[in-house]
Each structure stands twice: as C-alpha cells, then as structure tokens.
JSON list of C-alpha atoms in Angstrom, two decimals:
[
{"chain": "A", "resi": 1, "resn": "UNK", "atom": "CA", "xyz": [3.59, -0.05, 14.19]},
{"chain": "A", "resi": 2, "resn": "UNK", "atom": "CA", "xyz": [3.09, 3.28, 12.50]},
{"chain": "A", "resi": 3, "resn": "UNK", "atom": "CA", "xyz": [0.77, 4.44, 10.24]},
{"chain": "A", "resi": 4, "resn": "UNK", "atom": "CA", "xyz": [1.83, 6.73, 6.53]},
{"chain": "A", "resi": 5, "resn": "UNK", "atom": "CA", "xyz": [-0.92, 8.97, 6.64]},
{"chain": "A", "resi": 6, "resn": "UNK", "atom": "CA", "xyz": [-1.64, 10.83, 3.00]},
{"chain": "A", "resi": 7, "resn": "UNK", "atom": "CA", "xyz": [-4.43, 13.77, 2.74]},
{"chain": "A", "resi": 8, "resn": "UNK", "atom": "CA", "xyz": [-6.42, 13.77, -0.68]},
{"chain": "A", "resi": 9, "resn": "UNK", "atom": "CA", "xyz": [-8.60, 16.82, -0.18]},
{"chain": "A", "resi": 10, "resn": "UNK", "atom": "CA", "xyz": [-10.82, 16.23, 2.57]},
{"chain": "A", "resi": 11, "resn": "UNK", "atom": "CA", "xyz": [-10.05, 12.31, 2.63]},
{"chain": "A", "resi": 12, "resn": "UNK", "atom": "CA", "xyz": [-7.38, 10.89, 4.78]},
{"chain": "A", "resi": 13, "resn": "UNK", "atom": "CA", "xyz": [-5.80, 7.47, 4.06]},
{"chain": "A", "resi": 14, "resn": "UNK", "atom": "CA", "xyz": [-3.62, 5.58, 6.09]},
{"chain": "A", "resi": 15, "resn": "UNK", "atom": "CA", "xyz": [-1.50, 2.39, 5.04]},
{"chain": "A", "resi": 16, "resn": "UNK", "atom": "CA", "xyz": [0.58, 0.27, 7.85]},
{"chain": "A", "resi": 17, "resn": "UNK", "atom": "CA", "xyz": [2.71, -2.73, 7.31]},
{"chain": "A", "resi": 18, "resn": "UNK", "atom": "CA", "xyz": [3.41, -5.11, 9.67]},
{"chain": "A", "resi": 19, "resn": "UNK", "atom": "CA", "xyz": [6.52, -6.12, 10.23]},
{"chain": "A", "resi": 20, "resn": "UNK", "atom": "CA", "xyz": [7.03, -2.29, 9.10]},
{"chain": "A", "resi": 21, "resn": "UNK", "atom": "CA", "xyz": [10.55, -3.27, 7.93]},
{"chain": "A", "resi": 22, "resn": "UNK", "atom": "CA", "xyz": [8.74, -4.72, 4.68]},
{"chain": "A", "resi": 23, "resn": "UNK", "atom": "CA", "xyz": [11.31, -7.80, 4.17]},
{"chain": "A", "resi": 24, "resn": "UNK", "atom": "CA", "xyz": [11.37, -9.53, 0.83]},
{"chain": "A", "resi": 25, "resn": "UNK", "atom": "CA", "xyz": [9.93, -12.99, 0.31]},
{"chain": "A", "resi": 26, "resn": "UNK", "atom": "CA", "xyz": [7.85, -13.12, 3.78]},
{"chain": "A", "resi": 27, "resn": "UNK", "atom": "CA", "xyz": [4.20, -12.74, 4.18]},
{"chain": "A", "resi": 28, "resn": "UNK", "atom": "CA", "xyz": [3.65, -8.91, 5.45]},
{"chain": "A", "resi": 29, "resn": "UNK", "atom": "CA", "xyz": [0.44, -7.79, 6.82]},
{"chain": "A", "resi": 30, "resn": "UNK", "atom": "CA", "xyz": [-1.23, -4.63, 5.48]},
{"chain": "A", "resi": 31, "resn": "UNK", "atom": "CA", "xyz": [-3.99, -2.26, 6.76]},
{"chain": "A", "resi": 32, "resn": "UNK", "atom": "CA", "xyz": [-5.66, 0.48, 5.10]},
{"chain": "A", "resi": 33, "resn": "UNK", "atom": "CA", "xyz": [-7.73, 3.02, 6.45]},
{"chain": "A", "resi": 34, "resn": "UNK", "atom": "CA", "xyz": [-9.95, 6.01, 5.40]},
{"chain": "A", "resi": 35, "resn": "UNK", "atom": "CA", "xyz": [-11.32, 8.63, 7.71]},
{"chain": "A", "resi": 36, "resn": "UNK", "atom": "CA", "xyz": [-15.15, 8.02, 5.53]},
{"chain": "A", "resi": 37, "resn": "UNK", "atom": "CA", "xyz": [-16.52, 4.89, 3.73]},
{"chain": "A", "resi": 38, "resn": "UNK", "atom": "CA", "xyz": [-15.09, 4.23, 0.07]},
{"chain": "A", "resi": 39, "resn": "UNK", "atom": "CA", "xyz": [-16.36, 1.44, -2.13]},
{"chain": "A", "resi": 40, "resn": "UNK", "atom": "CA", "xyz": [-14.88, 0.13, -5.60]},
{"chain": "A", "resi": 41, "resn": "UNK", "atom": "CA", "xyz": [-11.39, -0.54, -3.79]},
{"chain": "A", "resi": 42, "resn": "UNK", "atom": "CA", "xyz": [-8.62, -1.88, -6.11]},
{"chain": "A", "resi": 43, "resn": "UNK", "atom": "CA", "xyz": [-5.17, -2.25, -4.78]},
{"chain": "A", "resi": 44, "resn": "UNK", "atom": "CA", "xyz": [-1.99, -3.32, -6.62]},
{"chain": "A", "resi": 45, "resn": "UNK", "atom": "CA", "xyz": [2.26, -3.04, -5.43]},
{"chain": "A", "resi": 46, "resn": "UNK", "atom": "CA", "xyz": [4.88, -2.31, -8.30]},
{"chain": "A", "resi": 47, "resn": "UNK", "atom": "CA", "xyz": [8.47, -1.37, -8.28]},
{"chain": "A", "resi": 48, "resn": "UNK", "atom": "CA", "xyz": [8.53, 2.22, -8.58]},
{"chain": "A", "resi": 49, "resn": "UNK", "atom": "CA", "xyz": [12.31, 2.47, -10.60]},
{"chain": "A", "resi": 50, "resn": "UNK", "atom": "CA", "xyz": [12.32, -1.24, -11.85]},
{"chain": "A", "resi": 51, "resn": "UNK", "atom": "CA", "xyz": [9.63, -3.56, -13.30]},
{"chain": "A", "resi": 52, "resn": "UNK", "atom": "CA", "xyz": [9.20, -6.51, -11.13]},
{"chain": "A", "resi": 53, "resn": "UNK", "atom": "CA", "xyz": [5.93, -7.75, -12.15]},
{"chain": "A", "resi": 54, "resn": "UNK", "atom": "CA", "xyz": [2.45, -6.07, -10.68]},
{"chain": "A", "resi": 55, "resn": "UNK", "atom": "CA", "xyz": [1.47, -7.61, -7.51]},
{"chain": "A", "resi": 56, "resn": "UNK", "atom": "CA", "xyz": [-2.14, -7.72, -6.47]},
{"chain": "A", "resi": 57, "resn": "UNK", "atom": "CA", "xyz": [-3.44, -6.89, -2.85]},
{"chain": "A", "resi": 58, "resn": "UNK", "atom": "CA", "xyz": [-6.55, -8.48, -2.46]},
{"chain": "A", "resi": 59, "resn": "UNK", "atom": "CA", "xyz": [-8.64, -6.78, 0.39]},
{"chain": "A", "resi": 60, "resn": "UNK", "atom": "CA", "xyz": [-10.45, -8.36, 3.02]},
{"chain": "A", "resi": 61, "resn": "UNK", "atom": "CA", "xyz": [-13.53, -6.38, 1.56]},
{"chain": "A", "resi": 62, "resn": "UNK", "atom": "CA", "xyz": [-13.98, -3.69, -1.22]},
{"chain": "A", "resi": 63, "resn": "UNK", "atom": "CA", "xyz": [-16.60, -1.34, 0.86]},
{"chain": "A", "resi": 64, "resn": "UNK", "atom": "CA", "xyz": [-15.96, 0.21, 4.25]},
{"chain": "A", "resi": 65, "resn": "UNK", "atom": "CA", "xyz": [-13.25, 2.27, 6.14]},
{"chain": "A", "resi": 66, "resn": "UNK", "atom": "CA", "xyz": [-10.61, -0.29, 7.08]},
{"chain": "A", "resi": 67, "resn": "UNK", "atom": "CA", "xyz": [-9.66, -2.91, 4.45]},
{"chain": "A", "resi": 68, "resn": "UNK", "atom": "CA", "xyz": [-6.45, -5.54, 5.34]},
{"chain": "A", "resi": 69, "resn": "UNK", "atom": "CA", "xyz": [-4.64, -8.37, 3.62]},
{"chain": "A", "resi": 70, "resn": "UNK", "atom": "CA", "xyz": [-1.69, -10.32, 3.24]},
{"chain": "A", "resi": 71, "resn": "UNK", "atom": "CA", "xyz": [1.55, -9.15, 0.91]},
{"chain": "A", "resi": 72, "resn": "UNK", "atom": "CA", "xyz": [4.02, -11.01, -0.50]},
{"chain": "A", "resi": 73, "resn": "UNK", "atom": "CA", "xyz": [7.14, -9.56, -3.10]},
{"chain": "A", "resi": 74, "resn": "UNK", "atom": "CA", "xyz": [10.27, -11.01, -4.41]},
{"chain": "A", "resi": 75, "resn": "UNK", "atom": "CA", "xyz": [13.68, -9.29, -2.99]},
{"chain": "A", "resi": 76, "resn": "UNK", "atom": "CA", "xyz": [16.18, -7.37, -5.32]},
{"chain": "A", "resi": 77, "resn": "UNK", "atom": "CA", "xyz": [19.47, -8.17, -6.19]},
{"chain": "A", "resi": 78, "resn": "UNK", "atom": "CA", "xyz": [20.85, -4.62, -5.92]},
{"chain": "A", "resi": 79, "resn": "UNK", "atom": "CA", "xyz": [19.63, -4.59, -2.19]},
{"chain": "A", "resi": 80, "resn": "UNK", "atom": "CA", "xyz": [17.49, -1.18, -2.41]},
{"chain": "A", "resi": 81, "resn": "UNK", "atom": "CA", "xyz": [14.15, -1.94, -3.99]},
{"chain": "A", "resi": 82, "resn": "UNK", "atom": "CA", "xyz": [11.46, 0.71, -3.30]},
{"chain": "A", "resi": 83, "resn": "UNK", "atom": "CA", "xyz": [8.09, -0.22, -4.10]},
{"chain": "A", "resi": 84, "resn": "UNK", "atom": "CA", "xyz": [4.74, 1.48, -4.73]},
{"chain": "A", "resi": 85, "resn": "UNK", "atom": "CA", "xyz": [1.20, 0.71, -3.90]},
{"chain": "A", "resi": 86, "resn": "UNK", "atom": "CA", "xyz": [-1.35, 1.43, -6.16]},
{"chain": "A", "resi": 87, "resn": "UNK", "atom": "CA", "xyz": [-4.64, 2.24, -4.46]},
{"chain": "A", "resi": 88, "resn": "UNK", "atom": "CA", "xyz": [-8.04, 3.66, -6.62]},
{"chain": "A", "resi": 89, "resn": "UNK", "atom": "CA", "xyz": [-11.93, 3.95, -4.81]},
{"chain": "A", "resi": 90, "resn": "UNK", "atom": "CA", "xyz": [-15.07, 5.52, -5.19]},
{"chain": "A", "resi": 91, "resn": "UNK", "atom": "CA", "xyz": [-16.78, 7.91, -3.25]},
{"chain": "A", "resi": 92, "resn": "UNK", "atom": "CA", "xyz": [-20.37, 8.40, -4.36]},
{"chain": "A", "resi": 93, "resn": "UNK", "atom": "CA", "xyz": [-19.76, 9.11, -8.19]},
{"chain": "A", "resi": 94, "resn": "UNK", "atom": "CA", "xyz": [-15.86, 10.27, -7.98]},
{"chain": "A", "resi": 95, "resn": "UNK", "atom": "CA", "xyz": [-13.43, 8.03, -8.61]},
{"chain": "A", "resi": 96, "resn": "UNK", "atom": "CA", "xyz": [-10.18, 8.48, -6.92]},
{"chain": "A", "resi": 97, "resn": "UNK", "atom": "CA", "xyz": [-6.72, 6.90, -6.55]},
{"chain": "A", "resi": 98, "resn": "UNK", "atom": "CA", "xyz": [-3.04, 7.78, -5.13]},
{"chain": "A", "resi": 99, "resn": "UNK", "atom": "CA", "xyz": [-0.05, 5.87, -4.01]},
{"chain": "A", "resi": 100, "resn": "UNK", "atom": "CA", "xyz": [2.31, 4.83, -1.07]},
{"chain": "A", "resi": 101, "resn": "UNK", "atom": "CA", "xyz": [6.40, 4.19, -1.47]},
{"chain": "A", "resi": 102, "resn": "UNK", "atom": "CA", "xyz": [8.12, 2.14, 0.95]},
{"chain": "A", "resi": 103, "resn": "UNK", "atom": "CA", "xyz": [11.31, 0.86, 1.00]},
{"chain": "A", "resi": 104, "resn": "UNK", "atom": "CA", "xyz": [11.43, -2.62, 1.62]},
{"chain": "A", "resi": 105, "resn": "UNK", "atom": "CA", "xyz": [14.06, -4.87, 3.97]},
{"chain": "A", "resi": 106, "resn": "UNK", "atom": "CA", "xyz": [14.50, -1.49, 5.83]},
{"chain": "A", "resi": 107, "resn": "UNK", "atom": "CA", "xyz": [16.43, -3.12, 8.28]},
{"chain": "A", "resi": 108, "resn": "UNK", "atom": "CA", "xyz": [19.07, -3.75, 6.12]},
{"chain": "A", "resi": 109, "resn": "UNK", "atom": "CA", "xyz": [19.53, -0.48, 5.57]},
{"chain": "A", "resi": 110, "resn": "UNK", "atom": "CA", "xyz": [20.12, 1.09, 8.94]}
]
C-alpha cells in the first residue's frame, strides 16, 4: 500500500487507500497522516470533472496526526471517474486545506 505524499509549506500530508485500486461501490479504507498535530479536521470526496454528489469522510477523530475511516462512492458509467478529496485543518490559529485526485477502479484501467 503506498502512500500520496503532498508538502504544504512545512506540513506534510499523506493519504493511502486500501485496496489502492479505489473500486466503485465497495467499502475502501482510508488513512491520513500529518508529519505535526492538526485539529478542526473536515474531510469530504467529489468528482473532480462531474458532479456526483459530495461524499463525507468521517474521521476516526478530528485532533491528532493520523486520522482513518471508511469510504464508499458510486461507479461511473463512462468507466473513468476521477475523484477529489477535500481535506481543511487548523494549526494553532491558521486554517488550512488542499486536495488529493485518484482515479478510481484503477484496475480496470491497466
């Protein structure tokens, strides 16, 4: 299982799925992970070129380094859906957010 690692100035994030291969419909297992404690965590997956509805995640906590959950999405009928998570936190006082893509039933693909 690998990690996608992003780099938001001094913070690193990481975000694994599990099966990586994202399929549609089945319960996938994410983790996320900061290098330093965040609080205020709000997570959220939408298609990034089609609407299919706003998906919460709902962490296993809001406060810490390494927050995990379950994920479920609907498939697409064209058979390429790329999706984006949504992911905002605090730090002290700053407020920050970014996002992830993955491509989901990767398997498919290759």
């Amino acid at each position: 299982m690998s990690a996608c690692v992003k780099k938001l100035g001094e913070q690193q994030i990481s975000l694994m799925l599990n099966p990586e291969y994202a399929p549609s419909e089945k319960p996938i297992h994410w983790q996320l992970g900061f290098d330093r404690p965040v609080s205020n965590l709000k997570l959220r997956v939408e298609g990034r070129d089609m609407f299919m509805g706003v998906i919460p995640m709902t962490p296993s906590a809001t406060e810490g380094e390494t927050f995990e959950g379950q994920l479920i999405f609907g498939s697409c009928s064209s058979g390429y859906m790329v999706w984006r998570v949504y992911v905002s936190w605090q730090q002290g006082t700053e407020q920050y957010s970014t996002w992830f893509d993955f491509l989901a039933d990767r398997h498919k693909q290759e």
